[in-house]
PDB file of C-alpha atoms in Angstrom:
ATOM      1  CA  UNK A   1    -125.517-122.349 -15.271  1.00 47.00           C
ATOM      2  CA  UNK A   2    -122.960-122.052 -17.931  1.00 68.00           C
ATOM      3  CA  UNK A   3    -118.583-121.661 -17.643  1.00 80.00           C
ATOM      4  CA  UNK A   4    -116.999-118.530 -17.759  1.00 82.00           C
ATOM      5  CA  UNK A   5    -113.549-118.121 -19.568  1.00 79.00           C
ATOM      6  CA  UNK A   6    -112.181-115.853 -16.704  1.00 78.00           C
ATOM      7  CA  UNK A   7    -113.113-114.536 -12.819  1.00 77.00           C
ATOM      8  CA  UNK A   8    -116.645-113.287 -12.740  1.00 79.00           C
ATOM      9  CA  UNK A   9    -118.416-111.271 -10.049  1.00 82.00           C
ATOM     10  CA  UNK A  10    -121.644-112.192  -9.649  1.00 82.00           C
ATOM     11  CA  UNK A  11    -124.058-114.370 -11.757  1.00 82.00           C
ATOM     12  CA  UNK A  12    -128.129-114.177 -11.257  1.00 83.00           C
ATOM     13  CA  UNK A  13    -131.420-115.065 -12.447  1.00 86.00           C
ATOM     14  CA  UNK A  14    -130.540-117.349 -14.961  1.00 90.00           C
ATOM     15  CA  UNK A  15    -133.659-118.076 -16.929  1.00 94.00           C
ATOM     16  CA  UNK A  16    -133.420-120.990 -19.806  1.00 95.00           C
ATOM     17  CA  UNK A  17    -135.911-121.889 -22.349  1.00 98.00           C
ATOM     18  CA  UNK A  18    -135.872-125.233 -24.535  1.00 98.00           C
ATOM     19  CA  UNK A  19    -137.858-126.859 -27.038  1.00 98.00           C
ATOM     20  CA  UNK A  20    -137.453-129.989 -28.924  1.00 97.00           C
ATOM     21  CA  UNK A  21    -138.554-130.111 -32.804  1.00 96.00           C
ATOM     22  CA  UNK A  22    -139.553-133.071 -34.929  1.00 93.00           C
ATOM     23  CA  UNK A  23    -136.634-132.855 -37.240  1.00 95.00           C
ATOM     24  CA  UNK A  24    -134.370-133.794 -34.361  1.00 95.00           C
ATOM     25  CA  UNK A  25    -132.746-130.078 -33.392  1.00 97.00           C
ATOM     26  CA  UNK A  26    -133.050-128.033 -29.996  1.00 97.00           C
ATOM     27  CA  UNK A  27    -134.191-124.632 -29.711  1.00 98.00           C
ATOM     28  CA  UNK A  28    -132.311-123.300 -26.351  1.00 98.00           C
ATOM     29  CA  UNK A  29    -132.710-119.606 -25.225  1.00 97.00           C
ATOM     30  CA  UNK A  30    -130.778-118.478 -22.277  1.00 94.00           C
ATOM     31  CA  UNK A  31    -130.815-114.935 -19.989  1.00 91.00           C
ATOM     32  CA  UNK A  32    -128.823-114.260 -16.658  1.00 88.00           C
ATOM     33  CA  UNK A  33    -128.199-111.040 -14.695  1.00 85.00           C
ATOM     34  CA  UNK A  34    -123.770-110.731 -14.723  1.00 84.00           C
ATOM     35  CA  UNK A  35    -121.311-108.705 -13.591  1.00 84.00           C
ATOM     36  CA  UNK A  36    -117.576-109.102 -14.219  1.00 84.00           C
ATOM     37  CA  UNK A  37    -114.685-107.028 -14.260  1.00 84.00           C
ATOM     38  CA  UNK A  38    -112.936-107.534 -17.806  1.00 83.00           C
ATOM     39  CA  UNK A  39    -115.078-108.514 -20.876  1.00 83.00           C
ATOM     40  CA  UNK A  40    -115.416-112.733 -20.545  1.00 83.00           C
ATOM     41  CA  UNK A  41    -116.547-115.662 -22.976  1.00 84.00           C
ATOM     42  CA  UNK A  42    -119.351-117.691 -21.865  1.00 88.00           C
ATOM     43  CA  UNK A  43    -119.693-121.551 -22.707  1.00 89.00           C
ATOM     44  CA  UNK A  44    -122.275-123.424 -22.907  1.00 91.00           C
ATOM     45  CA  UNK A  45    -121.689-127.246 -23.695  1.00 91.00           C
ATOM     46  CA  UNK A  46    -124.040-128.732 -25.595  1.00 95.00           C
ATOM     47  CA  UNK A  47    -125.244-132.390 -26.461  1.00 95.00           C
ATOM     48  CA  UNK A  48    -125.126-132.024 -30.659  1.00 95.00           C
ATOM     49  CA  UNK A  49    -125.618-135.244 -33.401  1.00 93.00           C
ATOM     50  CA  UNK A  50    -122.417-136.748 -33.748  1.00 90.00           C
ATOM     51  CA  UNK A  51    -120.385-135.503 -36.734  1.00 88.00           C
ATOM     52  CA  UNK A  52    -122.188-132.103 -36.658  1.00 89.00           C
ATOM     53  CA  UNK A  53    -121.164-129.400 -39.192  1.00 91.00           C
ATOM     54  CA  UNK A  54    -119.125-126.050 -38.319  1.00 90.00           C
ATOM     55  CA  UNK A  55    -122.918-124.832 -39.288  1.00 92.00           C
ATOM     56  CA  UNK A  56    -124.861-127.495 -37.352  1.00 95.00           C
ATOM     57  CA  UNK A  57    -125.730-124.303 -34.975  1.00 96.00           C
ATOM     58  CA  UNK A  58    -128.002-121.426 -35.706  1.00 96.00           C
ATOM     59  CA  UNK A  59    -128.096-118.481 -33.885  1.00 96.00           C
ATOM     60  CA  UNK A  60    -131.062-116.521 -33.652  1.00 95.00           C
ATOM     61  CA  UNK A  61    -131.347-112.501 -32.436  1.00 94.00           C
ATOM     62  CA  UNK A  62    -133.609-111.846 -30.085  1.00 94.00           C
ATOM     63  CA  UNK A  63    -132.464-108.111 -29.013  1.00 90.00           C
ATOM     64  CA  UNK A  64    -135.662-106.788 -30.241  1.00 92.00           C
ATOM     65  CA  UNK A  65    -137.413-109.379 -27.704  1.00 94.00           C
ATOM     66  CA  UNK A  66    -135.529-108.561 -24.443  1.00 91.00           C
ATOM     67  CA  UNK A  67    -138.459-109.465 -22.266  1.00 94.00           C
ATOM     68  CA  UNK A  68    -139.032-112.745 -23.723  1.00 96.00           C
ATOM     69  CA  UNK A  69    -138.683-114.484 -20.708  1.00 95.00           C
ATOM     70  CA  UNK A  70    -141.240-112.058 -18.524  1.00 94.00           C
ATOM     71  CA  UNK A  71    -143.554-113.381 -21.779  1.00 95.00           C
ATOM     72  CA  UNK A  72    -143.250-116.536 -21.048  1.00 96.00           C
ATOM     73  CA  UNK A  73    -143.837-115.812 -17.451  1.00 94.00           C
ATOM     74  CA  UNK A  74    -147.381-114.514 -18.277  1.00 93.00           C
ATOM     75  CA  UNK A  75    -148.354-117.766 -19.885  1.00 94.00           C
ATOM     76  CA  UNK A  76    -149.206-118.871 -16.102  1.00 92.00           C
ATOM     77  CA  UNK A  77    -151.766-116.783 -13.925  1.00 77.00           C
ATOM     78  CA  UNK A  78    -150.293-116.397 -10.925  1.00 63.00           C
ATOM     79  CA  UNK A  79    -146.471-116.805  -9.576  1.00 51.00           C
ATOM     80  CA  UNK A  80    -145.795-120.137  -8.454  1.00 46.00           C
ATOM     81  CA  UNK A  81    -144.289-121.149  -5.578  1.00 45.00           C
ATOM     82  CA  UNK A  82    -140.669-122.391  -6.586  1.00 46.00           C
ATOM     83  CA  UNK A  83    -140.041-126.038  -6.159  1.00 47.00           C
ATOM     84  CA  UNK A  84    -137.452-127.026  -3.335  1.00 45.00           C
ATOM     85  CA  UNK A  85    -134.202-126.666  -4.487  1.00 41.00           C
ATOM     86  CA  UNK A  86    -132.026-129.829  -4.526  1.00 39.00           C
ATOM     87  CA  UNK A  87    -116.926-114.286 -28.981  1.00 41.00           C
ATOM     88  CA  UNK A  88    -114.842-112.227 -28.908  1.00 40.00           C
ATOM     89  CA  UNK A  89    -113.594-108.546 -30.024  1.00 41.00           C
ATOM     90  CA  UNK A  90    -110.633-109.956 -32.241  1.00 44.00           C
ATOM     91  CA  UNK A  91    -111.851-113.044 -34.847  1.00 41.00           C
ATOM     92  CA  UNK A  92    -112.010-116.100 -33.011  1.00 42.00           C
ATOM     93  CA  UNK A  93    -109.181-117.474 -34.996  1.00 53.00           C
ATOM     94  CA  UNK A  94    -110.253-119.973 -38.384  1.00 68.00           C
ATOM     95  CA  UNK A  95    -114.068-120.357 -36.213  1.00 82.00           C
ATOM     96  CA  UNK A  96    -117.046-118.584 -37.736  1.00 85.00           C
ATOM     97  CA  UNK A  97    -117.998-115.415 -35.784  1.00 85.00           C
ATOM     98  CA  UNK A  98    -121.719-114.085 -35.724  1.00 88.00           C
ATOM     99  CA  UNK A  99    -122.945-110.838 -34.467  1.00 87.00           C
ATOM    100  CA  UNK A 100    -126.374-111.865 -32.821  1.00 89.00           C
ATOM    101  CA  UNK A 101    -127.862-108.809 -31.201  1.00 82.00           C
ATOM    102  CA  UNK A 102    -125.865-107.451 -28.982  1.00 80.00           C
ATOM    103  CA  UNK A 103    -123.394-110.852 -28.478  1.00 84.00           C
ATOM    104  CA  UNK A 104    -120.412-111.658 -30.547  1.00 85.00           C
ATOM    105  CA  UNK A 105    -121.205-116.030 -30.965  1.00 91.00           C
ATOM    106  CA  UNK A 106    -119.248-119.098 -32.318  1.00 91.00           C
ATOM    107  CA  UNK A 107    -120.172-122.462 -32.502  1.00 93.00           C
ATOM    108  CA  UNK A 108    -116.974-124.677 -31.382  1.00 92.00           C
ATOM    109  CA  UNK A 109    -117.937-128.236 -32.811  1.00 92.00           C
ATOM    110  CA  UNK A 110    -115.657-130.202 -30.181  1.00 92.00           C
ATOM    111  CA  UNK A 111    -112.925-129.640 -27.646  1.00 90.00           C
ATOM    112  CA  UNK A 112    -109.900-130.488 -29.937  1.00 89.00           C
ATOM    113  CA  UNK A 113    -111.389-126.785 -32.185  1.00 90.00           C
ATOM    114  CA  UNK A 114    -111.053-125.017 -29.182  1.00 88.00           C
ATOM    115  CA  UNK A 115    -107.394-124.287 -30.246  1.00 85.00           C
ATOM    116  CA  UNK A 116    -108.883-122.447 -33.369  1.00 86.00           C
ATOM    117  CA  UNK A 117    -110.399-119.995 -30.331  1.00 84.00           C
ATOM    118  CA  UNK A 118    -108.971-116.402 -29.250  1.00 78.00           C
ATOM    119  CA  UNK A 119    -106.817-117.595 -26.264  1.00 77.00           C
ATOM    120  CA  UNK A 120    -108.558-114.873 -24.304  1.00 71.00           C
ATOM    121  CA  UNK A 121    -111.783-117.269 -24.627  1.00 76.00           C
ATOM    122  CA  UNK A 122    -111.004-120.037 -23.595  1.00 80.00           C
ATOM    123  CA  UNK A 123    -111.652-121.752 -20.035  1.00 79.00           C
ATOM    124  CA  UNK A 124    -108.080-122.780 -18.177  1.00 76.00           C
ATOM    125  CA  UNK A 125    -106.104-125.376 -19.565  1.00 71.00           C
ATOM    126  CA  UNK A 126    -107.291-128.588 -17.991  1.00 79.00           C
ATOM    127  CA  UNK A 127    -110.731-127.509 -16.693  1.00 81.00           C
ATOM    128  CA  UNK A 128    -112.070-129.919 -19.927  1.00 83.00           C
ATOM    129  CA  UNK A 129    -109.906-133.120 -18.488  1.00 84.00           C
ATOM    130  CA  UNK A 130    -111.990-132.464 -15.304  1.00 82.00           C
ATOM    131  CA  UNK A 131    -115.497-132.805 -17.617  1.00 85.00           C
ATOM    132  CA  UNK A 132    -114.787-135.907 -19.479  1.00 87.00           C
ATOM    133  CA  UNK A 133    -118.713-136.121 -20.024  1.00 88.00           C
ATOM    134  CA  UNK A 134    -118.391-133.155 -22.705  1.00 90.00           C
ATOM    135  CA  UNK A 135    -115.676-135.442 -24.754  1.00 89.00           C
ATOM    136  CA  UNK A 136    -118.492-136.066 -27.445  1.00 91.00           C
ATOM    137  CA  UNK A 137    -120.267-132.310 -26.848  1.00 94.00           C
ATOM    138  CA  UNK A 138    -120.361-129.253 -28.971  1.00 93.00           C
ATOM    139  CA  UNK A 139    -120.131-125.601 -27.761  1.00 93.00           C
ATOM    140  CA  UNK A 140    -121.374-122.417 -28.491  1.00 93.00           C
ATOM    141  CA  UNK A 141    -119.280-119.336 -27.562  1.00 92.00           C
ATOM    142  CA  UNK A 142    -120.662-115.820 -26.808  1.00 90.00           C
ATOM    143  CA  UNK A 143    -119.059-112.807 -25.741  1.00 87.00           C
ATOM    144  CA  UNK A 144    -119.813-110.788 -23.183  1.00 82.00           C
ATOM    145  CA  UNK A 145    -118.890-107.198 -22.196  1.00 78.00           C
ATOM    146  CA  UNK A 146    -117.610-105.990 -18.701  1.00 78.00           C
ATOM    147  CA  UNK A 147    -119.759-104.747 -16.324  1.00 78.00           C
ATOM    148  CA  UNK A 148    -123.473-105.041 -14.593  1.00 77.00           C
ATOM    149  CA  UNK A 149    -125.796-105.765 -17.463  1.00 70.00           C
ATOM    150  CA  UNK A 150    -128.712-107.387 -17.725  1.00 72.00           C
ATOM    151  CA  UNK A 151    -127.613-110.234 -21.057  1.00 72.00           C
ATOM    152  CA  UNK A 152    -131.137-109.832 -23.366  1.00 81.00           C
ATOM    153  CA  UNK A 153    -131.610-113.858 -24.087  1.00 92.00           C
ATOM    154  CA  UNK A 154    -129.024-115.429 -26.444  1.00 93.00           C
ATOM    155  CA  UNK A 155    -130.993-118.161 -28.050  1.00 95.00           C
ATOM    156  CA  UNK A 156    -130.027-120.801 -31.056  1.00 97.00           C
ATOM    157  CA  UNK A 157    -130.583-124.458 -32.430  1.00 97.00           C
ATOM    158  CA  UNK A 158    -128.982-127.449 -32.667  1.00 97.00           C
ATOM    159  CA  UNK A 159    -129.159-131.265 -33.785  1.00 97.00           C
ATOM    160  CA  UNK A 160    -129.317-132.671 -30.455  1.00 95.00           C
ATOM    161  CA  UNK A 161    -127.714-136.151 -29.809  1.00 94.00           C
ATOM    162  CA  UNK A 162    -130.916-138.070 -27.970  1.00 95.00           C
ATOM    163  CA  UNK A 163    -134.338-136.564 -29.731  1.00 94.00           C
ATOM    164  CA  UNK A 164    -136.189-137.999 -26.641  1.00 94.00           C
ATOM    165  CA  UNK A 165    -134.699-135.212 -24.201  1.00 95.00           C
ATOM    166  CA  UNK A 166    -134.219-131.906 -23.574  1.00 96.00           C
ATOM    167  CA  UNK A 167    -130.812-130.609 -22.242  1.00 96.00           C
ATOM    168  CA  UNK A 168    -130.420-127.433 -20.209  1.00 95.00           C
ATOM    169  CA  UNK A 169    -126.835-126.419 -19.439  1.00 92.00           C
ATOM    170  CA  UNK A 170    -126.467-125.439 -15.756  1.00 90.00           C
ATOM    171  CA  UNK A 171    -123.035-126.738 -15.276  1.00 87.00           C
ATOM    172  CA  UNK A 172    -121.105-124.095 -13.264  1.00 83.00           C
ATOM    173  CA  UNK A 173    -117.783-123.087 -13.789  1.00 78.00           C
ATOM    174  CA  UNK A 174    -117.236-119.048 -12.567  1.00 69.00           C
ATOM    175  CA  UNK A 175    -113.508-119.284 -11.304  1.00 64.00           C
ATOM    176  CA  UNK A 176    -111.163-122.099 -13.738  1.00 64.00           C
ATOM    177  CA  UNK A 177    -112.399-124.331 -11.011  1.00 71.00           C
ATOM    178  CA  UNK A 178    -115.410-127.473 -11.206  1.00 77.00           C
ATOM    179  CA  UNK A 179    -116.782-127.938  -8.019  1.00 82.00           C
ATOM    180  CA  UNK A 180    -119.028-130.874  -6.782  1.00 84.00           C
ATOM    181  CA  UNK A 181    -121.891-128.352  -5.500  1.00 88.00           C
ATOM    182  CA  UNK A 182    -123.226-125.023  -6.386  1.00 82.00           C
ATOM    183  CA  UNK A 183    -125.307-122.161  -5.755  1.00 84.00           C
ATOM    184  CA  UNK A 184    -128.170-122.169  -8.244  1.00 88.00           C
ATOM    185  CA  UNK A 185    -130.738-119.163  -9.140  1.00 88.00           C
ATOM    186  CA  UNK A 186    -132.207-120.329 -11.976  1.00 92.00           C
ATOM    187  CA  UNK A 187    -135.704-120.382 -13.592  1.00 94.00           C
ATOM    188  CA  UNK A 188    -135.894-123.630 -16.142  1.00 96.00           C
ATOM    189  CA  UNK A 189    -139.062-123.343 -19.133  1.00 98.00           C
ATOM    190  CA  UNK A 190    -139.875-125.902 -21.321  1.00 97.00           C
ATOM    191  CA  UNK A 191    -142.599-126.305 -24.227  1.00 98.00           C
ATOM    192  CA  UNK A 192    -143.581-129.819 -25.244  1.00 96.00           C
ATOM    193  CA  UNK A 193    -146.929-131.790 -26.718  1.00 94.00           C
ATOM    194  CA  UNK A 194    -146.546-133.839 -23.009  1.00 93.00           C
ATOM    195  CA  UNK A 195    -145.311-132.636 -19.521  1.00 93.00           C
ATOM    196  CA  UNK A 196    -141.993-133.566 -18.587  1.00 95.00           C
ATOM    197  CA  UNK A 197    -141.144-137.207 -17.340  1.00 92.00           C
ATOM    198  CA  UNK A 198    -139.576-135.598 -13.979  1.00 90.00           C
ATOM    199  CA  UNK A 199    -140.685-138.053 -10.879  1.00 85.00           C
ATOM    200  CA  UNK A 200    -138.241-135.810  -8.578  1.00 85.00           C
ATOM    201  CA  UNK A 201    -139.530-132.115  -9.485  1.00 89.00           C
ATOM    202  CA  UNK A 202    -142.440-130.853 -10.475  1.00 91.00           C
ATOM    203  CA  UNK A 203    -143.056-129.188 -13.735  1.00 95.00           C
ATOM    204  CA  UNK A 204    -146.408-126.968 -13.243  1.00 95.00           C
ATOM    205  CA  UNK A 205    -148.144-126.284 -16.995  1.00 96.00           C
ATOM    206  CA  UNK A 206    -149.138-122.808 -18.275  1.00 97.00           C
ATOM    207  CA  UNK A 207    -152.365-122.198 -18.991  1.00 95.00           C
ATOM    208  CA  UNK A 208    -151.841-119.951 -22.387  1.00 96.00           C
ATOM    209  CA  UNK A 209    -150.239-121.951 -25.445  1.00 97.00           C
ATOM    210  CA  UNK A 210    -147.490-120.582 -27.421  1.00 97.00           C
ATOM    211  CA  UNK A 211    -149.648-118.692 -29.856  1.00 97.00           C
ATOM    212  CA  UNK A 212    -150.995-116.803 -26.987  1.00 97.00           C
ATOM    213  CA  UNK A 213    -147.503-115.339 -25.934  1.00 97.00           C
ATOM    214  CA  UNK A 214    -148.047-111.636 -27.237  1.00 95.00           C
ATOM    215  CA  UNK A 215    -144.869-111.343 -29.428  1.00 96.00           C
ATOM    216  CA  UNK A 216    -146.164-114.764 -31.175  1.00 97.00           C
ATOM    217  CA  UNK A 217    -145.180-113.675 -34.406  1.00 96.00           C
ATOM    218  CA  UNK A 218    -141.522-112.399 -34.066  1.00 95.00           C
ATOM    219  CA  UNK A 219    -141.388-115.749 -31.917  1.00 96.00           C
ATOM    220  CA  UNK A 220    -142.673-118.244 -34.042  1.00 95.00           C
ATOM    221  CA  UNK A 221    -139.680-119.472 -35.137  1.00 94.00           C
ATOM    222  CA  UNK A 222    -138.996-120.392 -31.296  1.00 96.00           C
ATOM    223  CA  UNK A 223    -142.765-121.325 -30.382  1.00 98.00           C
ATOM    224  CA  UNK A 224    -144.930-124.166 -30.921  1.00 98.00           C
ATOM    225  CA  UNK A 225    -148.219-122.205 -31.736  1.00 98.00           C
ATOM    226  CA  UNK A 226    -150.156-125.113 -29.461  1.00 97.00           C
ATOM    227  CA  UNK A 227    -148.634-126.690 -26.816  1.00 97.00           C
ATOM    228  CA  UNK A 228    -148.250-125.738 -23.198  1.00 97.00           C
ATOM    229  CA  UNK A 229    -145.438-124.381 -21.476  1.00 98.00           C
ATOM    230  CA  UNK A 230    -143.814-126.016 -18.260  1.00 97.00           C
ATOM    231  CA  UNK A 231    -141.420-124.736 -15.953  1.00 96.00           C
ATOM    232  CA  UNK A 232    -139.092-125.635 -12.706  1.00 95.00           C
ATOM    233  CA  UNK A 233    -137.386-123.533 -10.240  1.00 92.00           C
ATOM    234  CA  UNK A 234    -133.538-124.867  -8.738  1.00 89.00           C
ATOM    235  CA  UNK A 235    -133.030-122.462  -6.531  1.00 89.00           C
ATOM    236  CA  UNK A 236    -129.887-122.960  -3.053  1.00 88.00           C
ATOM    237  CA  UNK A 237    -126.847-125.229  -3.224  1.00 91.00           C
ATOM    238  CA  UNK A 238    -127.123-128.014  -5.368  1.00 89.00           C
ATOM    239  CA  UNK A 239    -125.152-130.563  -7.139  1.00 88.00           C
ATOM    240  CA  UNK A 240    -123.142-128.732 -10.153  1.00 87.00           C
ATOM    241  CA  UNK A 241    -124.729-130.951 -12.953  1.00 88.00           C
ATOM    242  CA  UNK A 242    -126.656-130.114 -16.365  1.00 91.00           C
ATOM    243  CA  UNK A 243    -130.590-130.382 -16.196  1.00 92.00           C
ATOM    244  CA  UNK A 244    -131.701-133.501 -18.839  1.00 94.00           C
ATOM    245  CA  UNK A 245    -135.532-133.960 -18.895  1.00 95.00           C
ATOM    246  CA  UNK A 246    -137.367-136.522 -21.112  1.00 93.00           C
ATOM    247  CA  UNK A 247    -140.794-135.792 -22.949  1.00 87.00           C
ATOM    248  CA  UNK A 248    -141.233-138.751 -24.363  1.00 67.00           C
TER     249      UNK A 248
END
């Protein structure tokens, strides 16, 4: 799912959307149902070109798209059945700070820059030493308020380190704490010329192509205007890894 800075309440219906592009960068849009008790930084790690820029991120708004995700949805007929489950208020300080919708973002370009972050927003000290697979990662920062809301999708792009992949960041971290398995409620999309190279999950393909999502045009930024959509449910306990699926 994605790390938390501090305690959360609950976390639901994640829902993440990725799409590889030709000139080597990954669009990744990301939604989730969250309630916490004191206003919280999310993280999301992510697998960027080595030697990426502070601006090697860009963050796109998609407030005026909330539902962009129930869009996507209608690109199938029918439900399927889900597969069997296996920035901050104050500057953060010397980091770039974007206002993106309703979210507050930063890009942090590797672990040694998070000590140019707010203190507030950052995860526990030590919590990294316990992820030594993000020692060559990125991460992108956003802020979220207290409370029960509904997060409208936070999306952005990246130069992604392997151009044959696509990398969805369900890593969970809700309590300072990295735990070897984890409850998972999420909903994973992905729009490619080919289907997925998955032999473990399946990966059923939409009938409608991207130009035929109805907000096409305030998404086509996002969207390949002709290639299918796929998507995968992980759904129960599950080992607390990120999702990496090849399309060849």
């Amino acid at each position: 799912m994605c790390c938390f800075s501090g305690p959360v309440t609950s976390v639901s219906d994640t829902r993440i959307f990725a799409r590889g592009t030709a000139d080597g960068r990954q669009f990744l849009v990301y939604s989730m149902s969250l309630e916490a008790a004191a206003d919280v930084a999310m993280v999301l790690p992510i697998p960027v070109a080595s030697g990426a820029a502070q601006d090697a991120v860009k963050f796109i708004d998609l407030s005026a798209t909330a539902d962009f995700f129930d869009q996507l949805e209608n690109a199938w007929p029918a439900p399927t059945p889900a597969a069997g489950g296996r920035g901050p208020t104050k500057a953060a300080i010397d980091l770039p700070v974007e206002q993106v919708g309703a979210f507050e973002a930063s890009f942090v370009p590797t672990l040694t820059d998070f000590a140019r972050l707010d203190a507030r927003f950052r995860l526990p000290a030590g919590t990294w030493d316990r992820l030594p697979q993000y020692r060559t990662h990125g991460f992108v920062v956003f802020k979220l308020k207290a409370g029960k809301v509904e997060v409208h999708p936070m999306a952005f792009s990246f130069p992604r380190a392997d151009v044959r992949t696509l990398f969805f960041p369900t890593v969970h971290i809700h309590d300072g704490v990295v735990h070897e398995r984890a409850h998972f409620d999420h909903r994973l999309f992905l729009q490619a010329a080919h289907p997925p190279q998955d032999e473990q999950h399946e990966w059923p393909e939409s009938q409608q192509v991207g130009r035929q999502i109805r907000d096409f045009a305030k998404l086509s930024e996002l969207l390949d205007p002709d290639h299918h959509f796929y998507r995968h449910s992980v759904r129960g306990d599950n080992l607390n890894r990120d999702t990496v699926v090849a399309t060849g």
